Each structure stands twice: as C-alpha cells, then as structure tokens.
Short mmCIF file of C-alpha atoms in Angstrom, two decimals:
data_model
loop_
_atom_site.label_atom_id
_atom_site.label_comp_id
_atom_site.label_asym_id
_atom_site.label_seq_id
_atom_site.Cartn_x
_atom_site.Cartn_y
_atom_site.Cartn_z
CA UNK A 1 -8.21 20.62 -51.79
CA UNK A 2 -9.60 17.69 -53.72
CA UNK A 3 -12.15 15.42 -53.06
CA UNK A 4 -11.81 14.32 -49.14
CA UNK A 5 -12.68 11.02 -49.54
CA UNK A 6 -9.55 10.33 -51.59
CA UNK A 7 -7.21 10.79 -48.29
CA UNK A 8 -6.57 7.48 -46.31
CA UNK A 9 -4.78 7.33 -42.99
CA UNK A 10 -3.32 4.18 -41.65
CA UNK A 11 -1.77 3.29 -38.12
CA UNK A 12 0.22 -0.10 -38.24
CA UNK A 13 0.18 -2.01 -35.99
CA UNK A 14 -3.16 -0.40 -35.09
CA UNK A 15 -3.30 -2.73 -31.94
CA UNK A 16 0.05 -3.33 -29.91
CA UNK A 17 1.68 -3.49 -26.26
CA UNK A 18 1.92 -0.12 -24.94
CA UNK A 19 5.75 -0.01 -25.44
CA UNK A 20 5.60 -1.03 -29.02
CA UNK A 21 6.24 1.60 -32.07
CA UNK A 22 3.49 2.04 -34.65
CA UNK A 23 3.58 4.22 -38.16
CA UNK A 24 1.18 6.29 -39.04
CA UNK A 25 0.62 7.12 -42.74
CA UNK A 26 -1.15 9.69 -44.68
CA UNK A 27 -2.03 9.05 -48.77
CA UNK A 28 -3.41 10.54 -51.06
CA UNK A 29 -3.27 14.08 -50.36
CA UNK A 30 -2.24 16.47 -52.83
CA UNK A 31 1.56 16.96 -52.92
CA UNK A 32 2.77 19.89 -51.28
CA UNK A 33 -0.68 20.15 -48.57
CA UNK A 34 -0.59 21.68 -45.46
CA UNK A 35 -1.79 18.63 -42.70
CA UNK A 36 -2.38 18.44 -39.40
CA UNK A 37 -2.07 14.64 -37.93
CA UNK A 38 -4.22 14.73 -34.33
CA UNK A 39 -4.48 12.13 -31.60
CA UNK A 40 -7.50 12.18 -29.10
CA UNK A 41 -7.55 10.10 -26.01
CA UNK A 42 -10.39 9.60 -23.07
CA UNK A 43 -8.70 8.16 -20.37
CA UNK A 44 -10.16 6.06 -17.26
CA UNK A 45 -11.34 9.23 -15.55
CA UNK A 46 -12.88 10.68 -18.14
CA UNK A 47 -10.55 13.19 -19.21
CA UNK A 48 -9.75 14.26 -22.79
CA UNK A 49 -6.14 14.49 -23.99
CA UNK A 50 -5.00 15.03 -27.43
CA UNK A 51 -2.02 16.00 -29.33
CA UNK A 52 -1.23 17.32 -32.77
CA UNK A 53 2.10 17.93 -35.21
CA UNK A 54 1.70 19.70 -38.52
CA UNK A 55 3.03 18.34 -41.65
CA UNK A 56 3.60 19.09 -45.35
CA UNK A 57 2.70 16.01 -47.72
CA UNK A 58 5.57 15.18 -50.17
CA UNK A 59 5.64 14.85 -53.85
CA UNK A 60 3.52 11.35 -53.53
CA UNK A 61 0.88 13.18 -51.35
CA UNK A 62 2.17 10.96 -48.78
CA UNK A 63 2.89 12.03 -44.78
CA UNK A 64 4.93 9.36 -43.13
CA UNK A 65 5.07 10.18 -39.23
CA UNK A 66 7.94 7.71 -38.34
CA UNK A 67 10.05 9.41 -41.16
CA UNK A 68 8.89 13.26 -41.96
CA UNK A 69 9.69 16.14 -39.98
CA UNK A 70 6.79 17.81 -37.52
CA UNK A 71 7.02 21.36 -38.35
CA UNK A 72 5.22 22.21 -35.02
CA UNK A 73 2.55 21.53 -32.82
CA UNK A 74 2.60 19.47 -29.27
CA UNK A 75 6.15 18.28 -31.11
CA UNK A 76 8.35 19.25 -33.58
CA UNK A 77 11.25 17.27 -35.64
CA UNK A 78 11.36 13.51 -36.70
CA UNK A 79 9.73 11.63 -33.65
CA UNK A 80 7.72 8.46 -34.70
CA UNK A 81 5.65 8.25 -31.34
CA UNK A 82 5.30 12.37 -30.66
CA UNK A 83 1.65 11.73 -30.61
CA UNK A 84 1.65 9.56 -27.84
CA UNK A 85 4.33 11.00 -25.25
CA UNK A 86 3.11 14.55 -26.19
CA UNK A 87 -0.55 14.13 -24.96
CA UNK A 88 -1.65 16.73 -22.85
CA UNK A 89 -5.04 17.66 -21.22
CA UNK A 90 -7.16 19.04 -23.64
CA UNK A 91 -7.56 22.90 -23.46
CA UNK A 92 -10.19 23.69 -20.50
CA UNK A 93 -9.40 20.72 -18.74
CA UNK A 94 -8.74 21.19 -14.79
CA UNK A 95 -5.06 21.50 -13.68
CA UNK A 96 -2.58 19.14 -12.32
CA UNK A 97 -3.90 16.30 -14.45
CA UNK A 98 -1.60 13.06 -14.75
CA UNK A 99 -2.55 10.17 -17.54
CA UNK A 100 -2.23 6.95 -15.64
CA UNK A 101 -4.02 3.44 -16.77
CA UNK A 102 -6.39 2.23 -14.15
CA UNK A 103 -8.10 -0.71 -15.70
CA UNK A 104 -5.46 -2.59 -17.72
CA UNK A 105 -7.89 -5.28 -19.09
CA UNK A 106 -8.52 -2.66 -21.67
CA UNK A 107 -6.62 -1.03 -23.98
CA UNK A 108 -5.87 2.38 -24.16
CA UNK A 109 -8.08 3.89 -27.59
CA UNK A 110 -6.13 6.65 -29.06
CA UNK A 111 -8.29 8.26 -32.21
CA UNK A 112 -5.73 9.17 -34.93
CA UNK A 113 -7.01 12.00 -37.72
CA UNK A 114 -5.88 14.19 -40.14
CA UNK A 115 -7.29 17.81 -40.86
CA UNK A 116 -6.57 20.36 -43.79
CA UNK A 117 -4.20 23.09 -43.11
CA UNK A 118 -2.01 23.92 -39.71
CA UNK A 119 -4.50 23.83 -36.76
CA UNK A 120 -4.03 24.27 -33.46
CA UNK A 121 -7.15 24.40 -31.81
CA UNK A 122 -10.75 23.64 -31.97
CA UNK A 123 -10.26 20.08 -33.40
CA UNK A 124 -13.69 19.00 -32.13
CA UNK A 125 -15.50 21.09 -33.95
CA UNK A 126 -13.69 20.41 -37.16
CA UNK A 127 -14.63 17.55 -39.59
CA UNK A 128 -11.19 15.38 -40.35
CA UNK A 129 -10.59 13.94 -43.69
CA UNK A 130 -9.39 10.50 -42.32
CA UNK A 131 -9.48 8.77 -38.95
CA UNK A 132 -8.00 5.69 -37.86
CA UNK A 133 -8.85 3.92 -34.07
CA UNK A 134 -5.35 2.81 -32.52
CA UNK A 135 -5.50 0.17 -28.98
CA UNK A 136 -2.61 -0.05 -27.15
CA UNK A 137 -2.58 -2.29 -24.59
CA UNK A 138 -0.44 -3.13 -21.46
CA UNK A 139 -1.63 -6.67 -20.90
CA UNK A 140 -0.63 -9.22 -23.88
CA UNK A 141 -2.80 -12.41 -24.72
CA UNK A 142 -2.52 -14.62 -22.69
CA UNK A 143 -1.53 -12.36 -19.37
CA UNK A 144 -3.27 -13.13 -16.78
CA UNK A 145 -4.47 -10.85 -14.02
CA UNK A 146 -4.72 -12.26 -10.38
CA UNK A 147 -5.96 -10.39 -7.68
CA UNK A 148 -4.12 -10.83 -4.38
CA UNK A 149 -5.63 -10.08 -0.54
CA UNK A 150 -4.50 -13.44 1.28
CA UNK A 151 -2.21 -12.54 3.99
CA UNK A 152 -2.89 -8.94 4.26
CA UNK A 153 -2.27 -8.09 1.30
CA UNK A 154 -3.56 -5.63 -1.23
CA UNK A 155 -2.08 -6.56 -4.45
CA UNK A 156 -1.84 -7.81 -8.56
CA UNK A 157 -0.01 -10.31 -9.42
CA UNK A 158 0.51 -10.77 -13.46
CA UNK A 159 1.65 -14.34 -14.89
CA UNK A 160 2.92 -14.74 -18.31
CA UNK A 161 1.41 -17.02 -20.81
CA UNK A 162 2.66 -20.48 -19.69
CA UNK A 163 3.10 -23.09 -17.13
CA UNK A 164 5.92 -21.48 -15.68
CA UNK A 165 7.80 -20.94 -12.75
CA UNK A 166 8.61 -17.34 -14.17
CA UNK A 167 11.53 -15.46 -12.61
CA UNK A 168 9.19 -12.52 -11.15
CA UNK A 169 9.40 -8.59 -10.40
CA UNK A 170 8.01 -6.97 -7.04
CA UNK A 171 6.80 -3.82 -8.53
CA UNK A 172 6.77 -0.98 -6.04
CA UNK A 173 5.55 2.65 -6.55
CA UNK A 174 5.19 5.94 -4.65
CA UNK A 175 3.85 7.62 -1.73
CA UNK A 176 0.19 8.31 -3.49
CA UNK A 177 -0.69 5.12 -1.89
CA UNK A 178 -2.75 3.63 -4.50
CA UNK A 179 -2.42 0.12 -6.27
CA UNK A 180 -0.96 0.80 -9.70
CA UNK A 181 -0.74 -1.91 -12.25
CA UNK A 182 0.36 -0.97 -15.74
CA UNK A 183 3.87 -1.67 -15.16
CA UNK A 184 3.36 -4.97 -13.82
CA UNK A 185 0.88 -6.05 -16.72
CA UNK A 186 3.15 -4.89 -19.51
CA UNK A 187 6.24 -6.71 -17.34
CA UNK A 188 4.35 -9.95 -17.55
CA UNK A 189 3.79 -9.12 -21.23
CA UNK A 190 7.65 -9.51 -21.79
CA UNK A 191 7.47 -12.93 -19.86
CA UNK A 192 8.34 -11.61 -16.44
CA UNK A 193 5.63 -12.79 -13.57
CA UNK A 194 5.12 -9.09 -11.47
CA UNK A 195 3.23 -8.19 -8.20
CA UNK A 196 1.86 -5.24 -8.11
CA UNK A 197 1.39 -4.36 -4.61
CA UNK A 198 0.27 -1.45 -1.80
CA UNK A 199 3.29 -2.48 0.41
CA UNK A 200 5.63 -4.85 1.47
CA UNK A 201 7.68 -8.03 3.07
CA UNK A 202 4.87 -10.33 3.28
CA UNK A 203 4.46 -9.52 -0.63
CA UNK A 204 8.45 -10.82 -1.13
CA UNK A 205 7.22 -13.84 0.73
CA UNK A 206 3.79 -14.78 -1.38
CA UNK A 207 6.15 -14.18 -4.72
CA UNK A 208 8.72 -16.61 -3.11
CA UNK A 209 6.18 -19.34 -2.17
CA UNK A 210 4.11 -19.14 -5.22
CA UNK A 211 4.29 -22.44 -7.53
CA UNK A 212 4.62 -20.53 -10.54
CA UNK A 213 7.11 -18.49 -9.62
CA UNK A 214 11.07 -19.44 -9.22
CA UNK A 215 11.66 -18.00 -5.71
CA UNK A 216 15.51 -17.91 -6.23
CA UNK A 217 14.88 -15.30 -8.96
CA UNK A 218 12.77 -12.46 -7.89
CA UNK A 219 13.49 -8.65 -8.63
CA UNK A 220 12.38 -5.24 -7.42
CA UNK A 221 11.55 -2.34 -9.48
CA UNK A 222 10.80 0.81 -7.59
CA UNK A 223 9.60 4.35 -8.15
CA UNK A 224 9.89 7.23 -6.05
CA UNK A 225 9.06 6.21 -2.49
CA UNK A 226 9.10 2.46 -3.84
CA UNK A 227 12.86 3.34 -4.35
CA UNK A 228 13.38 3.38 -0.55
CA UNK A 229 11.66 0.56 0.47
CA UNK A 230 13.12 -1.82 -2.25
CA UNK A 231 16.85 -0.76 -0.98
CA UNK A 232 16.07 -1.23 2.76
CA UNK A 233 14.56 -4.68 1.81
CA UNK A 234 17.85 -5.33 -0.36
CA UNK A 235 20.08 -4.26 2.69
CA UNK A 236 18.53 -5.52 5.63
CA UNK A 237 15.42 -7.54 5.30
CA UNK A 238 16.02 -10.82 6.95
CA UNK A 239 13.18 -12.34 4.88
CA UNK A 240 15.34 -11.72 1.59
CA UNK A 241 18.98 -12.59 2.93
CA UNK A 242 18.82 -15.90 0.95
CA UNK A 243 17.84 -14.50 -1.90
CA UNK A 244 20.58 -11.69 -2.02
CA UNK A 245 23.08 -14.06 -1.36
CA UNK A 246 22.46 -16.41 -3.88
CA UNK A 247 22.92 -13.02 -6.35
CA UNK A 248 19.35 -13.85 -7.97
CA UNK A 249 17.51 -10.92 -6.58
CA UNK A 250 18.14 -7.89 -9.01
CA UNK A 251 16.81 -4.28 -8.25
CA UNK A 252 16.07 -1.65 -10.30
CA UNK A 253 15.01 1.54 -8.73
CA UNK A 254 13.80 4.79 -10.48
CA UNK A 255 15.55 7.54 -8.28
CA UNK A 256 17.99 7.07 -5.48
CA UNK A 257 16.73 7.92 -2.52
CA UNK A 258 18.55 5.78 -0.09
CA UNK A 259 18.74 8.06 2.42
CA UNK A 260 16.19 8.93 5.33
CA UNK A 261 16.05 12.62 4.42
CA UNK A 262 15.37 15.24 6.72
CA UNK A 263 12.38 16.87 6.22
CA UNK A 264 13.12 20.88 6.46
CA UNK A 265 10.40 22.70 5.46
CA UNK A 266 12.55 26.14 5.18
CA UNK A 267 13.80 24.18 2.02
CA UNK A 268 10.31 23.54 0.07
CA UNK A 269 10.55 26.27 -2.93
CA UNK A 270 7.18 27.03 -4.25
CA UNK A 271 7.01 28.29 -8.24
CA UNK A 272 5.03 31.45 -9.52
CA UNK A 273 2.51 28.84 -10.99
CA UNK A 274 2.38 27.79 -7.13
CA UNK A 275 3.95 24.43 -7.92
CA UNK A 276 5.97 22.58 -5.00
CA UNK A 277 9.46 21.48 -5.28
CA UNK A 278 10.80 19.43 -2.60
CA UNK A 279 14.09 18.44 -4.00
CA UNK A 280 16.01 20.84 -1.73
CA UNK A 281 14.45 18.91 1.59
CA UNK A 282 17.13 16.22 1.40
CA UNK A 283 19.91 18.72 0.59
CA UNK A 284 22.57 18.73 1.26
CA UNK A 285 23.18 15.13 1.30
CA UNK A 286 23.88 14.05 4.77
CA UNK A 287 27.26 12.75 5.89
CA UNK A 288 25.90 10.87 8.97
CA UNK A 289 25.91 7.04 7.96
CA UNK A 290 22.82 6.38 10.54
CA UNK A 291 21.01 8.33 8.30
CA UNK A 292 21.58 6.24 5.41
CA UNK A 293 21.12 2.94 3.81
CA UNK A 294 24.59 1.00 4.18
CA UNK A 295 24.56 0.08 0.57
CA UNK A 296 27.88 -0.90 1.13
CA UNK A 297 26.02 -4.39 2.56
CA UNK A 298 24.38 -4.68 -0.86
CA UNK A 299 25.18 -8.17 -2.62
CA UNK A 300 22.75 -7.98 -5.76
CA UNK A 301 23.00 -6.14 -8.79
CA UNK A 302 21.48 -2.66 -8.69
CA UNK A 303 20.49 -0.06 -11.52
CA UNK A 304 19.20 3.11 -10.79
CA UNK A 305 17.55 5.43 -13.37
CA UNK A 306 18.33 8.95 -12.90
CA UNK A 307 16.55 12.29 -13.89
CA UNK A 308 18.88 14.84 -13.67
CA UNK A 309 16.15 17.47 -13.73
CA UNK A 310 14.31 15.76 -10.84
CA UNK A 311 12.83 18.45 -8.96
CA UNK A 312 11.00 16.19 -6.80
CA UNK A 313 14.37 14.43 -5.07
CA UNK A 314 17.85 14.78 -5.36
CA UNK A 315 18.27 12.06 -7.64
CA UNK A 316 21.92 13.08 -9.37
CA UNK A 317 23.60 13.72 -5.82
CA UNK A 318 22.09 11.00 -4.23
CA UNK A 319 23.36 8.34 -7.09
CA UNK A 320 26.63 9.96 -6.94
CA UNK A 321 26.77 9.66 -2.71
CA UNK A 322 25.58 6.01 -3.58
CA UNK A 323 28.04 5.38 -6.00
CA UNK A 324 31.36 6.63 -3.82
CA UNK A 325 29.65 4.58 -1.24
CA UNK A 326 29.87 1.39 -2.86
CA UNK A 327 33.24 2.36 -4.30
CA UNK A 328 34.38 2.78 -0.49
CA UNK A 329 33.11 -0.71 0.21
CA UNK A 330 34.29 -2.53 -2.84
CA UNK A 331 31.20 -3.63 -4.36
CA UNK A 332 30.68 -0.86 -7.08
CA UNK A 333 30.63 -3.81 -9.74
CA UNK A 334 27.24 -4.37 -8.89
CA UNK A 335 25.92 -0.69 -9.56
CA UNK A 336 24.82 0.28 -12.94
CA UNK A 337 23.50 4.13 -13.05
CA UNK A 338 21.74 5.46 -16.10
CA UNK A 339 21.64 9.24 -16.13
CA UNK A 340 19.21 11.07 -18.42
CA UNK A 341 19.57 15.14 -18.57
CA UNK A 342 16.54 17.26 -19.23
CA UNK A 343 14.19 14.48 -17.64
CA UNK A 344 12.16 14.54 -14.14
CA UNK A 345 11.03 12.19 -11.37
CA UNK A 346 8.15 10.24 -13.04
CA UNK A 347 10.18 7.82 -15.27
CA UNK A 348 7.55 5.46 -16.90
CA UNK A 349 7.13 2.90 -19.22
CA UNK A 350 7.78 4.00 -23.08
CA UNK A 351 5.43 6.54 -24.76
CA UNK A 352 3.76 7.73 -21.44
CA UNK A 353 3.10 11.21 -21.59
CA UNK A 354 5.04 13.32 -19.81
CA UNK A 355 3.80 15.19 -16.99
CA UNK A 356 5.92 17.88 -15.68
CA UNK A 357 3.60 18.65 -12.71
CA UNK A 358 0.50 17.21 -11.49
CA UNK A 359 -1.77 16.94 -8.46
CA UNK A 360 -0.49 14.84 -5.13
CA UNK A 361 -2.21 13.65 -2.20
CA UNK A 362 0.28 12.25 0.05
CA UNK A 363 -1.14 9.41 2.18
CA UNK A 364 0.01 11.14 5.61
CA UNK A 365 -1.48 14.32 4.24
CA UNK A 366 -5.18 15.54 3.50
CA UNK A 367 -4.40 18.16 1.31
CA UNK A 368 -3.78 17.84 -2.71
CA UNK A 369 -0.13 19.56 -3.65
CA UNK A 370 0.56 20.75 -7.14
CA UNK A 371 3.88 18.83 -7.42
CA UNK A 372 6.91 19.77 -9.96
CA UNK A 373 8.24 16.81 -10.84
CA UNK A 374 10.09 18.40 -13.52
CA UNK A 375 11.73 17.29 -16.96
CA UNK A 376 11.40 18.53 -20.42
CA UNK A 377 8.86 16.62 -22.86
CA UNK A 378 11.11 15.58 -25.67
CA UNK A 379 14.04 14.61 -23.62
CA UNK A 380 11.88 13.02 -20.89
CA UNK A 381 10.06 11.11 -23.60
CA UNK A 382 13.39 9.39 -24.96
CA UNK A 383 14.84 8.71 -21.65
CA UNK A 384 11.73 6.54 -20.95
CA UNK A 385 11.98 4.76 -24.17
CA UNK A 386 15.67 4.30 -23.81
CA UNK A 387 15.44 3.30 -20.16
CA UNK A 388 12.94 0.68 -20.40
CA UNK A 389 14.63 -1.38 -23.15
CA UNK A 390 17.92 -0.90 -20.49
CA UNK A 391 15.82 -2.38 -17.74
CA UNK A 392 13.96 -5.38 -19.68
CA UNK A 393 18.05 -6.25 -20.79
CA UNK A 394 18.97 -6.03 -17.08
CA UNK A 395 16.37 -8.27 -16.08
CA UNK A 396 16.82 -10.56 -18.81
CA UNK A 397 20.55 -10.91 -17.93
CA UNK A 398 20.14 -11.23 -14.29
CA UNK A 399 17.04 -13.26 -14.01
CA UNK A 400 17.08 -15.29 -17.52
CA UNK A 401 20.88 -15.12 -17.39
CA UNK A 402 20.43 -13.25 -21.01
CA UNK A 403 17.76 -15.41 -22.31
CA UNK A 404 15.19 -13.78 -23.99
CA UNK A 405 11.94 -15.10 -22.09
CA UNK A 406 8.93 -15.48 -24.62
CA UNK A 407 6.35 -12.66 -24.78
CA UNK A 408 3.06 -13.33 -26.30
CA UNK A 409 2.33 -13.18 -29.84
CA UNK A 410 1.23 -9.46 -30.62
CA UNK A 411 -0.25 -10.18 -33.99
CA UNK A 412 -2.82 -12.19 -32.08
CA UNK A 413 -4.04 -9.01 -29.96
#
C-alpha cells in the first residue's frame, strides 16, 4: 500500500449520546483496498470488548460505514452502528460477560481503527493505519445525578437541565438486585426526570413529593422482574390510585411477566453449552385468575415491548394472554404491543451490545447461572433501536401531551 500517513479516519460526532448515530469515514486509501474497521472498548470492569467489519474502498479511496456494505466480520451488510451493537468480549475472555455501564458520569470510550487487509484476529499485535477515539455518553450536559437514601431508599435521581418541574419515570430493572443507572441517565438526557431504584412504592411517593417533579405525571419503565412490579403497582397499589385515575401514569414494560409463575423445576432446560432456559417455567399460561394480575382493572396507557425469541420468559404467550384479558374487560384501547422477531429478553437502549447468554446471580440464590436470554444479534439490535424511539414517543405523548421536551445541546458534549 501507499504510505500509511495519507490515511485518515474520522468519526462524527466524536462525542454524543449513547443512542445517537455517528458516521465513520475512512479517506485517502488506494481505490479497491481491502480494509478492516475495528472498534475496541474497555468496560468499567476492565474487560475488553471489540467488533470489526471488512470493507473495500471505493474509486475515490473512501469507506463510509454508514453507507457501505460490510463483507464480513462481527456483522455484515449496511449497518451504520454495527461496530457498537456487535461488540463482543475479546477472544480469551471469561465466559458469560455482559456489557453494562456502571459509572454514567464518565463516557463509554471506544477506539475506532482501520487496518490493512481483511483481518479477523490479532488486532492487539497490529499497527493501525489510522485511529480515532469516540465518547458515548448516557448523561448529557446539565443532567444532574442525585443519590437518594432517604426513607430507606437505595436510588439515584436524574434531573434534566433546567428548573422543572419535570414529568418523571420510575425505572425498574430485573431480579439481579443491583442499582442500574444508565437507562435513567439517558432518559434524563431526553428531558424526563428518572429515578433508578433498587425497589419500590416508597420510591413512587418520593417522586410524587419532590419539588422538581410533576407529581401527576409519573411513568414506570420496567425490564424483566421490574415489569412484574410495575404492573402490580399500577393495578393494586393504593399509593398510586389517584395518579392512575387521572390518566397521567404511563407504564412501559419490556416483557409481560404479569402473572405469578409456577416454578416447575422440571420445565427448566439446559442447552449443550450449559445455558439455562427458563421460559418454560411459566408455561402453559395459567387460566387461574387468582394467579394473575387483573389487568382488566388497569386505567393507564400501557406499552409492552416483546422479544419473540425471549428464552427467559414466555413473553409472546404472556402478551397475547394479557391482550385477551384486556379485550374482555373493555380496556384494550390502553394497550400498545411492540413485538420483534429474533429478539431476546434483554431489550436495552440503542446500540447496547447484544448478549445472547451471560452470567446472572438471582438475589435469592447463592449460585451464578449462565442464563440464555435469546435473540439474534442483528435483529435484536434493530429492535432495540426501533423500540427506544417508540418508547420515548409514547412517554412524550402521555406525559407531555406530545410536546417534545427540551434536550441538552449535544454540541456541548
């Protein structure tokens, strides 16, 4: 090849929110060159994650990752954000890793590099033709992070820029028993106050009484076990009755675990890779109304985001059963269902790397399980991008009346 110094690689914007797209551009390569574009990230736990794709430069010596087709690598085809969502643990890493941002006050740093030829391994031993450092943030400029310990809570409140008061989201996660902040931080970056919590009804009252929160406009966002909690709160909690009746409580659930599952250990499956499949524990769906949340009593708008390849819970079957219950009760007009083929259990914000299986320690067990979550990487990643846009729109319509909240100026990141 020609002298390496002529190569340039740019990423625009080099600083942005985690759900913001960027453009990776390689220039000044010899026309028709085989090139590998590579991304490398070291997570907060110290583990390395990488992704790569193969390209051929055009007649002008350019590769535009947003427009050109990857011929192979960790993804193929035209995928502008493929180098993020296809990140996987570097070869030799311990099994079962999952990428989760722990310190949202610092950016996710990704080094994007271009290498000569179509490479598949050994990137650590190679000298790149050009590189660029990318910052991906969950907290936009002006977002405030406030630890909350009053009233026995273990939580973090994220407030958007400005004086408020703001509509708010109560952000609930799964059964791992840890405080997870990155989704709440990203919601605040889009103008919604958000409280990440490690559980529960006292948290709703905390938001309702906070001077910078519009107490009549509070949403709940649940994933995994957090969905069961949000549904029960919406239907049964006396704390929330007024809010629900005022139709200012909106609820988004990333999987419809609205029943009380019968834990039949005989229905647990183990794959050849020793991955645990839990979806059959709740099958067949019970017909006993005493073992379900009575969603027919629900009085607030509800969105379900369903992964059709969810291997952790019977998501699609549960969503269908819930729809039938609400149709019989006459409140199905409150229900919106987003259902995605080849999508697993862990539906997260855009460009979060897909993890089909990972280590998981339930709060009630003293052992770590390798749980199969499901999903195919490309389809799952597209579902994350599409559902996030629709979740934000759903929240804006129901909390702001469709008016887009002011977001922090990303140019100042």
